[in-house]
Short mmCIF file of C-alpha atoms in Angstrom, two decimals:
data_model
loop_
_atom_site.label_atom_id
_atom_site.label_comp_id
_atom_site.label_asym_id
_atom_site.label_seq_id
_atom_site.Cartn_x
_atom_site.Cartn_y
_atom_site.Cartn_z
CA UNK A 691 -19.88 41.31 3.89
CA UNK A 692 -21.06 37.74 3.98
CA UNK A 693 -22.74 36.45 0.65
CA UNK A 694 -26.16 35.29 0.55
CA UNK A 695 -26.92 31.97 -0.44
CA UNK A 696 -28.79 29.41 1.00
CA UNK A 697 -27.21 25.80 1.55
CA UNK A 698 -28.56 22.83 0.46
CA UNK A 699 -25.42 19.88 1.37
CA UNK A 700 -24.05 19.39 4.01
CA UNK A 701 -20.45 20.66 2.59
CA UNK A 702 -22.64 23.63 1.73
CA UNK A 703 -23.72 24.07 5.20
CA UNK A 704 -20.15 23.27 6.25
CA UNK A 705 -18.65 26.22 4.61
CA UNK A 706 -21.19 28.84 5.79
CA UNK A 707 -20.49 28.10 8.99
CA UNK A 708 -16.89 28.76 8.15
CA UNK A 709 -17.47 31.88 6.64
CA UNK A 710 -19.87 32.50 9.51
CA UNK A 711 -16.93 32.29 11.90
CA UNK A 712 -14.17 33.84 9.88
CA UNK A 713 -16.22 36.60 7.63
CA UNK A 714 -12.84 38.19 7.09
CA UNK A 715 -11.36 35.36 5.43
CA UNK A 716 -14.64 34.62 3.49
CA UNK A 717 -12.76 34.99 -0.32
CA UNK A 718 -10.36 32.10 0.92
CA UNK A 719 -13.24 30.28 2.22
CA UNK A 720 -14.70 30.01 -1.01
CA UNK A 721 -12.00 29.14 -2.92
CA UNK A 722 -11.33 26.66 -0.51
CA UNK A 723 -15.08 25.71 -1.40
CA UNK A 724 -14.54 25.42 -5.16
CA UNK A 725 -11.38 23.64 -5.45
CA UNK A 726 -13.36 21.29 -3.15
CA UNK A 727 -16.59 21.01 -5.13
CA UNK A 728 -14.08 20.81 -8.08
CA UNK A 729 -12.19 17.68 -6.40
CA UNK A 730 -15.16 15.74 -5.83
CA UNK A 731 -16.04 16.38 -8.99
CA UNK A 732 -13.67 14.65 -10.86
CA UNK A 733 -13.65 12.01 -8.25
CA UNK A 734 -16.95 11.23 -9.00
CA UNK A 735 -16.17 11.23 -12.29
CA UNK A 736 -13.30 8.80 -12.32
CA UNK A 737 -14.83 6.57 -9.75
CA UNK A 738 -17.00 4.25 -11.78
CA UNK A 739 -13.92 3.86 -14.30
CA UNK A 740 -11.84 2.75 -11.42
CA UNK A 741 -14.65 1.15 -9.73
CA UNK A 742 -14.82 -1.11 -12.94
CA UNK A 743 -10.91 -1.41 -13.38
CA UNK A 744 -11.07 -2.94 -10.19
CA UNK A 745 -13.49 -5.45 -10.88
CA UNK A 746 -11.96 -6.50 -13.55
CA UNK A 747 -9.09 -7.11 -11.65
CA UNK A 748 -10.89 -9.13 -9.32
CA UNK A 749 -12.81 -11.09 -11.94
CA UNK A 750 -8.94 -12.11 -13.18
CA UNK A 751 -7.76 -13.10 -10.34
CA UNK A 752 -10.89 -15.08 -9.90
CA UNK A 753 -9.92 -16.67 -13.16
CA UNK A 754 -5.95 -17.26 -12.31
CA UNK A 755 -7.06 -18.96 -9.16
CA UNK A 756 -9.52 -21.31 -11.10
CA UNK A 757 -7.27 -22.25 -13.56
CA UNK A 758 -4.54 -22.67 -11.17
CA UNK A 759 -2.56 -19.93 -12.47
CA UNK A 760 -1.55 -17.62 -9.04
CA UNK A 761 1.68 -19.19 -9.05
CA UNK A 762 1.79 -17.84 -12.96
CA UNK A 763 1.32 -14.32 -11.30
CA UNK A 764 3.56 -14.62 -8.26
CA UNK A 765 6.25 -15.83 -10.66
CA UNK A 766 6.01 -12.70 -13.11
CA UNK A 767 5.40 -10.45 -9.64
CA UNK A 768 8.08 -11.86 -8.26
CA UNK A 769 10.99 -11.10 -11.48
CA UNK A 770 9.57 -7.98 -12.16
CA UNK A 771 10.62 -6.84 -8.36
CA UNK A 772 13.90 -8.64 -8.57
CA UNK A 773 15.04 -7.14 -12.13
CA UNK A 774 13.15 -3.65 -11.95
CA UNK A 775 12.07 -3.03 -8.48
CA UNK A 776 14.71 -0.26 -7.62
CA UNK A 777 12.24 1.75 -10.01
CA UNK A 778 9.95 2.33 -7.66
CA UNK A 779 11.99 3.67 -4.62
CA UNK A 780 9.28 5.61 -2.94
CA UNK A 781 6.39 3.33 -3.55
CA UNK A 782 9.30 0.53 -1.68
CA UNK A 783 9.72 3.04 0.61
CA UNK A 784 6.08 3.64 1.73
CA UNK A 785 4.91 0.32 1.38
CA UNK A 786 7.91 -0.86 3.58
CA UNK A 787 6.88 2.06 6.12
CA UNK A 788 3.39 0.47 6.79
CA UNK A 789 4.47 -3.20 6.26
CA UNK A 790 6.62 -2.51 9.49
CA UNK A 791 4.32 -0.46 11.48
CA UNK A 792 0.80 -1.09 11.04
CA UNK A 793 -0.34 -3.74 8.22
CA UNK A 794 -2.00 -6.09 9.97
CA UNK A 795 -3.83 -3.40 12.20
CA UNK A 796 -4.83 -1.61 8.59
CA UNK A 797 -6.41 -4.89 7.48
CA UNK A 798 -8.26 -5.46 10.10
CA UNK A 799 -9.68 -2.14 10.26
CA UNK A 800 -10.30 -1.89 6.86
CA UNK A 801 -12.78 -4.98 7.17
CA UNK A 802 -14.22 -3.75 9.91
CA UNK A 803 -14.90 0.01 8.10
CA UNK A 804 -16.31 -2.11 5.62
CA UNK A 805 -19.00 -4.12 7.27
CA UNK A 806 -19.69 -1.00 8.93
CA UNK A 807 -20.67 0.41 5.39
CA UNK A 808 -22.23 -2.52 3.84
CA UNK A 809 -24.51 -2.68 6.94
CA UNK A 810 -25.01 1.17 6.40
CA UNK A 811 -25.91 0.19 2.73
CA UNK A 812 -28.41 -2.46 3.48
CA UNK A 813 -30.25 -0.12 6.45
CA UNK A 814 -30.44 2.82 3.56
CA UNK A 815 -31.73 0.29 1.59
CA UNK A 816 -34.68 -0.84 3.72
CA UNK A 817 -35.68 2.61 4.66
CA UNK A 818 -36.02 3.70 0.97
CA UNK A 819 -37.57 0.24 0.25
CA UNK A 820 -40.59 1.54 2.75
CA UNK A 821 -40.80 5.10 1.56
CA UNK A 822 -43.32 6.56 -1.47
CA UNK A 823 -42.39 6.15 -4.87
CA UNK A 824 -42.75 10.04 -5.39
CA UNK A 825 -40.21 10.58 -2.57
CA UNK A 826 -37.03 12.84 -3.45
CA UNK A 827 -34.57 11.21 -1.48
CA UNK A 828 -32.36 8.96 -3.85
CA UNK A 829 -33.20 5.35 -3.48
CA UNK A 830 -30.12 2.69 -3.16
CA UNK A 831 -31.91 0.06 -5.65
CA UNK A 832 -32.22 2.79 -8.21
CA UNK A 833 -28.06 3.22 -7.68
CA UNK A 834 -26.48 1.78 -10.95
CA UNK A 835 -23.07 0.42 -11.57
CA UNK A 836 -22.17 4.59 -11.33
CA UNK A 837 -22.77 5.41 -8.23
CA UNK A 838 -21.42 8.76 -7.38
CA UNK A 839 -18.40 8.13 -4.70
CA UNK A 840 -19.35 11.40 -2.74
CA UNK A 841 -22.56 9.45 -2.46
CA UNK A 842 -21.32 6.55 -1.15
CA UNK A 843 -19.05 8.26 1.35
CA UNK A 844 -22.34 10.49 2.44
CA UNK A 845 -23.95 6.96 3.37
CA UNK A 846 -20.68 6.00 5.38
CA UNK A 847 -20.30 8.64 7.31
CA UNK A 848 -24.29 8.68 8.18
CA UNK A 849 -24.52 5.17 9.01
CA UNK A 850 -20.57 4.64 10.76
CA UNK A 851 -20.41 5.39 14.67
CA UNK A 852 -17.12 7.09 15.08
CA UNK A 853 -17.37 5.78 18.57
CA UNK A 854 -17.11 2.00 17.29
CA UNK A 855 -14.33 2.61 14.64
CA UNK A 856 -12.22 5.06 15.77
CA UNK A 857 -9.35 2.74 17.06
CA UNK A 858 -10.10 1.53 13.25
CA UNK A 859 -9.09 5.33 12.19
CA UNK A 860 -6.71 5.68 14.22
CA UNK A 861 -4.93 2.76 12.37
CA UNK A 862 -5.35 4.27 9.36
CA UNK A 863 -3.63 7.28 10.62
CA UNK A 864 -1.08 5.78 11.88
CA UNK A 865 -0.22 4.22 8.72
CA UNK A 866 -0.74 7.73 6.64
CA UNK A 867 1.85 9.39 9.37
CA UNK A 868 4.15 5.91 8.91
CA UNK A 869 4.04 6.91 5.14
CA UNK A 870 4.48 10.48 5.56
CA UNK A 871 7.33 10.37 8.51
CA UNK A 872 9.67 7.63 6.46
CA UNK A 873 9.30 9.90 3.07
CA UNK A 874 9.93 13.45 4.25
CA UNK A 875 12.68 12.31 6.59
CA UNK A 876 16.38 11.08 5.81
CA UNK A 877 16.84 9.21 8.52
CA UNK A 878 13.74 7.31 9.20
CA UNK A 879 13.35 6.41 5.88
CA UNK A 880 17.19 4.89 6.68
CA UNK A 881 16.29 2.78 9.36
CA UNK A 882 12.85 1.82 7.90
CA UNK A 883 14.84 0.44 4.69
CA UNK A 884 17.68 -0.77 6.81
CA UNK A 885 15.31 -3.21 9.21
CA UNK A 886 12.87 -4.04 6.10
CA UNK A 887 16.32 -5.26 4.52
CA UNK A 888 17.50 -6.88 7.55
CA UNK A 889 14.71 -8.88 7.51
CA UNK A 890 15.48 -10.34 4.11
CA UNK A 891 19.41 -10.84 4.49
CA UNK A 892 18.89 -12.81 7.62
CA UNK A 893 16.72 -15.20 6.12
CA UNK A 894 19.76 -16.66 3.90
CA UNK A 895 22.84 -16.63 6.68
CA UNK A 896 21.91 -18.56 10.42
CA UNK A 897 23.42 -16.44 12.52
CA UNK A 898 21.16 -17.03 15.34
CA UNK A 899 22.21 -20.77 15.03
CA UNK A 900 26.05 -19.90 15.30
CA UNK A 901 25.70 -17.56 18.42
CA UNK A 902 23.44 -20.36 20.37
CA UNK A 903 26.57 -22.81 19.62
CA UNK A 904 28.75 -20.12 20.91
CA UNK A 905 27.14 -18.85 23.78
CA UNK A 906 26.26 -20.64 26.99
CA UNK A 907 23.29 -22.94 28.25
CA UNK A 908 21.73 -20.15 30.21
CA UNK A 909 22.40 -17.05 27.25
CA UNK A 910 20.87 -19.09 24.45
CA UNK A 911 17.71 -17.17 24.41
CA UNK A 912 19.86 -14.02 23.68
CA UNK A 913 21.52 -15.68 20.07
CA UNK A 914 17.72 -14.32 18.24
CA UNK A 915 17.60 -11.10 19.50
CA UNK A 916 21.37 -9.93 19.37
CA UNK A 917 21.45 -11.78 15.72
CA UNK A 918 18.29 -9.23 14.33
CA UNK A 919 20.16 -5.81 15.63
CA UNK A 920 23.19 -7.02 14.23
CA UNK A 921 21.87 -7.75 10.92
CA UNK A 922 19.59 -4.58 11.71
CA UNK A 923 23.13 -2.49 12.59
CA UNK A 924 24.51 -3.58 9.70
CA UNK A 925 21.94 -2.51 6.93
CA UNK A 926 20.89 0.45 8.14
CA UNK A 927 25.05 1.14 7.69
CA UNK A 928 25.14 0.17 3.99
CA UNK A 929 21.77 2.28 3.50
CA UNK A 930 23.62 5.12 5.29
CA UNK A 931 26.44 4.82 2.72
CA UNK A 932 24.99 3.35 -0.44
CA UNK A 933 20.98 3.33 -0.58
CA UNK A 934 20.31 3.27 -3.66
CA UNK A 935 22.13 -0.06 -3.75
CA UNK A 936 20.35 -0.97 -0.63
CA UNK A 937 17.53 -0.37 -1.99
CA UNK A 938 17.90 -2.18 -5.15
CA UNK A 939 19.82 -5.29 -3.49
CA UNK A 940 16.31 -5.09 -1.11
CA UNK A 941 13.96 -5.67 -3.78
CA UNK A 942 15.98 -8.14 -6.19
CA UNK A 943 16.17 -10.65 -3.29
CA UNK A 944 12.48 -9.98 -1.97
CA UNK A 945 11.62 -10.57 -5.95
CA UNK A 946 14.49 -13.67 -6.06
CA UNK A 947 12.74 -15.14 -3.55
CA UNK A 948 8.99 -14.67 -4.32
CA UNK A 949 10.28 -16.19 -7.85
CA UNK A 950 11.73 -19.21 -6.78
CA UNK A 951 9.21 -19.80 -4.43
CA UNK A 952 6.42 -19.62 -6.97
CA UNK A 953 8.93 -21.83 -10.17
CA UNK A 954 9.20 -24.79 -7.29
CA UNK A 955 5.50 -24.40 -6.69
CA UNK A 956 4.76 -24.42 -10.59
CA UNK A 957 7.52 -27.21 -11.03
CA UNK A 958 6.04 -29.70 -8.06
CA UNK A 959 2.17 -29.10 -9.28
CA UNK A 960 3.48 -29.88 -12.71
CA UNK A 961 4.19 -33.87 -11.21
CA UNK A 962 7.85 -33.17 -11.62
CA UNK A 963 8.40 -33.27 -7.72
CA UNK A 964 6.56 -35.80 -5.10
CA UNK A 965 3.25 -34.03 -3.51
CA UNK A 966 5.12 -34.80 -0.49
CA UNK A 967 7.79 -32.87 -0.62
CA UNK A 968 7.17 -29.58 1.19
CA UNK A 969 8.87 -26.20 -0.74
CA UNK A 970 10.90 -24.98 1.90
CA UNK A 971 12.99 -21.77 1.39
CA UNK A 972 15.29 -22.73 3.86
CA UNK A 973 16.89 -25.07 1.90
CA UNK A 974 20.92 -24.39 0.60
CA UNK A 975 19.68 -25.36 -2.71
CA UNK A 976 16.59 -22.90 -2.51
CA UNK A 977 19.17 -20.29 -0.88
CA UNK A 978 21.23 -20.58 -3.99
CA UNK A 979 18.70 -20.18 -6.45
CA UNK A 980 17.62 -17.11 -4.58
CA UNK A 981 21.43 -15.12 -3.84
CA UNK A 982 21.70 -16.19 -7.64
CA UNK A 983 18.89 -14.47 -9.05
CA UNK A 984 19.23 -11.18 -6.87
CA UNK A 985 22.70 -10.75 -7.86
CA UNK A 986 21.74 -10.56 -11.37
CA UNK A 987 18.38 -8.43 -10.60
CA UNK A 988 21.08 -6.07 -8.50
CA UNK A 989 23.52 -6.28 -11.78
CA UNK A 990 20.91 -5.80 -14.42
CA UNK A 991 18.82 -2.72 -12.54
CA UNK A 992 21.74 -0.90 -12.73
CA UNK A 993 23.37 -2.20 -15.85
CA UNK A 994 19.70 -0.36 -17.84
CA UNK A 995 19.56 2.91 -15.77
CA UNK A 996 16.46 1.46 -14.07
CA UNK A 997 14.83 1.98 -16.93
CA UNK A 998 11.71 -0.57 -17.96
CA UNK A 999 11.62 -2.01 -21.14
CA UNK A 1000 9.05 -2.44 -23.36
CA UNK A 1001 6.19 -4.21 -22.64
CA UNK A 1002 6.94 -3.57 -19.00
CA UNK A 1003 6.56 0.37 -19.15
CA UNK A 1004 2.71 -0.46 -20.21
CA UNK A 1005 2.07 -3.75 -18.03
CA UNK A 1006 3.96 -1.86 -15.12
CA UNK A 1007 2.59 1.81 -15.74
CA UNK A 1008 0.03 1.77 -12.72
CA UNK A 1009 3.02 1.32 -10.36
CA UNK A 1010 4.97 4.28 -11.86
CA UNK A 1011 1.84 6.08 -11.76
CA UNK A 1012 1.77 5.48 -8.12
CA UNK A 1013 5.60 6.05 -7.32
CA UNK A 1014 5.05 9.20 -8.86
CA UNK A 1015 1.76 10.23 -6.89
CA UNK A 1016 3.56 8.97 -3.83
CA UNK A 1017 6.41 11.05 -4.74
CA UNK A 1018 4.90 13.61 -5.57
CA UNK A 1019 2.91 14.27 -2.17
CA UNK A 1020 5.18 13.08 0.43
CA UNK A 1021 8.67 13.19 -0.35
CA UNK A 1022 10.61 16.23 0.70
CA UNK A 1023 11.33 18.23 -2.63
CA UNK A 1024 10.00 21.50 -3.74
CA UNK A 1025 8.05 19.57 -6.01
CA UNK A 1026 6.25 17.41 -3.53
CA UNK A 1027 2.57 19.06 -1.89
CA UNK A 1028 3.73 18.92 1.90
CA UNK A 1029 7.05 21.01 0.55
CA UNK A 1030 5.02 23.68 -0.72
CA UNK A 1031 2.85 23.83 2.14
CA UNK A 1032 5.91 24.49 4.41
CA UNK A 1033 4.58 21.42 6.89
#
C-alpha cells in the first residue's frame, strides 16, 4: 500500500512518482529517498567549507601571481611529481585518461555551463528583485556566503536549456566514462599510460629527425607519424611488463621537466640570464637537467616505499585524499563502489 504524504520538492515529487509506478518496490524507493535526502545533506553542509577553501585558494594564487611567485609554485609542483608522484597512481591514471580524451572539450564546456548559471543567477535575481517583500520564495540577495549547494543546483537546472548544453554534457560524460573505462580495465589503463608516457619520452630523443634523414624526399611526411607509434609501441610494452615503474619513470620526468622549466624561469627573472634569451626545453643542456632529475625522482620513489615524508603528508594530503576517493569508486577491487555494484 502506497504511503500518504504529500510532496512539497521537486525530489519529493520525484519519488512519488516512483513509488507511483513501482508500488511493489515502494520500501526500496524510500530508502533510496533517504540515503538521498541524507547525501544532500551533508553536501550542503560541507559546501560553504569547501566553497571557502576554494577561495582561499584563489585569493593565493592571486597573491603568487602579484608577487611574481607562480614560478615559486610550479617549481615545488613540479619536484613534488618528480620525487613522489608514483603515490598517486590512480589520480595519474584518471587525470591522464581525460588529458588524452577530452580536456580541452571539458574546459570549454565547463565555461559555457557556467555562464549558463551565472546568467540563471542574475535572471533569479531580477525576478525576486520585483516581487513583495512578504513573498516566500527565497530571494538571491538575501543568499549569504552559505548558500545551500542543492540550492544552487535547483537554480541551474531551472534556468539551463538542456537543448543548448547538451553537447556540453555530453563532454562531461565522456570524460566520467574516460575515467571510469581506463580504471576498471587492465588494458586500457595500459595503453592510456603507455601513450601519456610516450608523449614525454619523445620529447628528449629526435627520432622523427633521424627517420626524415633516412627516408626519402617523397616519405618524409611519414618520419612524425611512424616515430609517435614507435615510441607509443614501445611504452605501452614496458607498462605491460613493469608499470609500476612506468608509472613512476612517467611522473618523475613530467615533474623533471615542469622543475627545470620553472628554476630557468626563476633564474632568468632573477637578471642572471639576458631577457632575450628564450627558455627552450629543447635544449641538450635543458634535456640533461631534465633525464638527470627523473632518474633520481625514479631512484628515490622507490628507494622510500613511496612513502611521503613529513611535511609533505600534510601539504600533499588533499591529493591522497583524492587518489583514495578515485580509488575507491572506480578501480576494479572489491573495495571500489562500481565492484560492489557488479557493473
Amino acid at each position: 500500500m502506497l504511503r500518504a504524504r504529500c510532496p512539497t520538492t521537486a525530489m519529493d515529487h520525484f519519488f512519488a512518482a516512483v513509488e507511483r509506478r513501482f508500488p511493489d518496490h515502494a520500501q526500496a524507493v524510500r530508502l533510496v529517498q533517504s540515503a538521498t535526502e541524507l547525501i544532500i545533506k551533508l553536501l550542503d553542509t560541507s559546501y560553504p567549507y569547501l566553497e571557502a577553501l576554494a577561495r582561499k585558494m584563489i585569493e593565493l594564487l592571486t597573491i603568487m601571481r602579484e608577487r611574481d611567485l607562480t614560478e615559486l609554485g610550479y617549481l615545488f609542483c613540479g619536484l613534488s611529481i618528480c620525487l613522489y608522484g608514483g603515490s598517486f597512481t590512480a589520480l595519474i591514471a584518471a587525470v591522464e585518461a581525460v588529458r588524452l580524451t577530452s580536456w580541452e572539450r571539458i574546459l570549454n564546456s565547463a565555461k559555457v555551463l557556467y555562464q549558463n548559471y551565472c546568467e540563471g543567477m542574475r535572471v533569479v535575481a531580477l525576478e525576486n528583485e520585483s516581487e513583495q517583500k512578504d513573498r516566500t520564495v527565497p530571494n538571491v540577495r538575501d543568499w549569504n556566503g552559505e548558500v545551500l549547494l542543492s540550492r544552487k543546483i535547483g537554480v541551474f537546472l531551472s534556468s539551463v536549456d538542456p537543448l543548448k548544453v547538451k553537447d556540453e554534457f555530453k563532454a562531461l560524460l565522456l570524460g566520467f566514462t574516460a575515467v571510469a573505462t581506463t580504471l576498471r580495465s587492465r588494458s586500457v589503463n595500459v595503453i592510456t599510460i603507455g601513450c601519456s608516457l610516450s608523449q614525454v619520452v619523445s620529447r628528449f630523443f629526435a627520432l622523427d629527425a633521424l627517420l626524415k634523414d633516412a627516408l626519402s624526399s617523397n616519405q618524409q611526411q611519414l618520419a612524425e607519424p611512424l616515430a609517435q607509434s614507435f615510441f607509443c609501441i614501445l611504452c605501452i610494452f614496458i607498462v605491460v611488463i613493469a608499470r609500476q615503474w612506468a608509472m613512476t619513470l612517467h611522473s618523475a620526468m613530467y615533474g623533471a621537466r615542469l622543475a627545470v622549466e620553472s628554476a630557468l624561469e626563476l633564474w632568468r627573472r632573477k637578471g642572471n640570464m639576458s631577457h632575450d634569451c628564450a627558455i627552450n626545453a629543447e635544449l641538450p643542456q635543458t634535456q640533461t637537467l631534465v633525464i638527470v632529475l627523473a632518474s633520481v625522482g625514479v631512484f628515490w620513489q622507490f628507494s622510500n616505499g613511496f612513502s611521503l615524508p613529513f611535511p609533505l603528508n600534510i601539504l600533499l594530503l588533499p591529493l591522497r585524499v583524492l587518489d583514495f576517493i578515485v580509488d575507491a569508486i572506480f578501480c576494479d577491487t572489491p573495495n571500489g563502489f562500481f565492484y560492489a555494484g557488479g557493473i
